Coordinates of C-alpha atoms in Angstrom, one line a residue:
M1 CA -15.8 22.5 -63.3
V2 CA -16.7 24.8 -60.0
E3 CA -18.8 21.9 -58.9
A4 CA -15.9 19.5 -59.2
L5 CA -13.7 21.8 -57.3
L6 CA -16.3 22.4 -54.7
N7 CA -16.7 18.2 -54.3
Q8 CA -12.7 18.2 -53.9
I9 CA -13.0 21.1 -51.2
L10 CA -16.0 19.3 -49.4
E11 CA -14.0 16.0 -49.3
K12 CA -10.7 17.5 -48.2
L13 CA -12.7 19.1 -45.6
V14 CA -14.5 16.0 -44.4
E15 CA -11.0 14.4 -44.4
L16 CA -9.6 17.0 -42.5
Q17 CA -12.6 17.0 -39.9
S18 CA -12.1 13.1 -39.4
E19 CA -8.2 13.8 -38.5
I20 CA -9.4 16.4 -36.1
D21 CA -11.9 14.0 -34.9
Q22 CA -9.2 11.3 -34.3
M23 CA -6.5 13.8 -32.6
K24 CA -9.3 14.9 -30.2
T25 CA -9.6 11.0 -29.0
K26 CA -6.1 10.9 -28.6
L27 CA -5.2 14.2 -26.6
A28 CA -5.5 14.0 -23.0
T29 CA -7.9 16.3 -21.3
K30 CA -7.7 18.8 -18.3
E31 CA -9.7 16.3 -16.3
D32 CA -7.2 13.4 -17.7
L33 CA -4.4 15.7 -16.6
A34 CA -5.6 16.2 -13.1
A35 CA -6.0 12.7 -12.7
V36 CA -2.4 12.1 -13.3
A37 CA -0.4 12.2 -9.8
T38 CA 2.5 15.1 -9.9
K39 CA 6.1 14.6 -9.3
G40 CA 5.5 16.2 -5.8
D41 CA 2.5 13.8 -5.4
L42 CA 4.9 11.0 -6.0
I43 CA 7.5 12.5 -3.6
S44 CA 5.0 12.3 -0.8
I45 CA 3.7 9.0 -1.7
Q46 CA 7.2 7.5 -1.7
Q47 CA 8.0 9.4 2.2
A48 CA 4.8 7.8 2.9
I49 CA 5.8 4.2 2.3
L50 CA 9.1 4.9 3.9
E51 CA 7.6 6.1 7.0
T52 CA 5.3 3.3 7.0
N53 CA 8.1 0.7 6.1
R54 CA 10.0 2.4 9.3
I55 CA 6.7 1.8 11.3
V56 CA 6.1 -1.6 10.3
K57 CA 9.9 -3.0 11.3
N58 CA 9.4 -1.1 14.6
I59 CA 6.2 -3.3 15.0
E60 CA 7.9 -6.6 13.9
L61 CA 11.1 -5.7 16.5
N62 CA 8.5 -4.9 19.2
Q63 CA 6.6 -8.2 18.4
E64 CA 9.8 -10.4 18.5
R65 CA 10.7 -8.7 21.8
H66 CA 7.3 -9.5 23.3
E67 CA 7.4 -13.2 22.0
R68 CA 10.8 -13.7 24.1
I69 CA 9.1 -11.8 27.2
L70 CA 5.9 -14.2 26.7
D71 CA 8.6 -17.2 26.3
V72 CA 10.2 -16.2 29.7
L73 CA 6.8 -15.7 31.6
S74 CA 5.5 -18.9 30.4
K75 CA 8.4 -20.7 31.8
R76 CA 8.3 -18.8 35.1
S77 CA 4.6 -19.7 35.1
I78 CA 5.1 -23.4 34.8
E79 CA 7.8 -23.3 37.2
H80 CA 5.8 -21.5 39.7
E81 CA 3.2 -23.8 39.0
A82 CA 5.4 -26.9 39.5
R83 CA 6.8 -25.4 42.9
Y84 CA 2.8 -24.6 44.0
Q85 CA 2.0 -28.2 43.1
R86 CA 5.2 -29.5 45.5
L87 CA 4.1 -27.2 48.2
T88 CA 0.7 -28.5 48.0
A89 CA 1.8 -32.1 47.9
S90 CA 4.2 -31.8 50.7
A91 CA 1.5 -29.7 53.1
G92 CA -0.8 -32.3 52.3
K93 CA 1.3 -35.0 53.6
E94 CA 1.9 -32.8 56.6
N95 CA -1.5 -33.2 57.8

């Protein structure tokens, strides 16, 4: 009878140990928690993203402005080249 009771206690202890082991595997460790970003970290990340978006928009606006300037300069260059060709052609006829 004592032996049967001890066996029941032992079985219950084994069962409890198994449950404790399962709980340990499910619990987050301190290292796991440290790896998770805090609210402050998330706010900082959001601010950095917003700042990056603002910078990218400024770059895009500058790029568009530069493209328009390059178009104007290209047209002027073509006009100057045409004038130069006409001047050299007319100077060649005079000689």
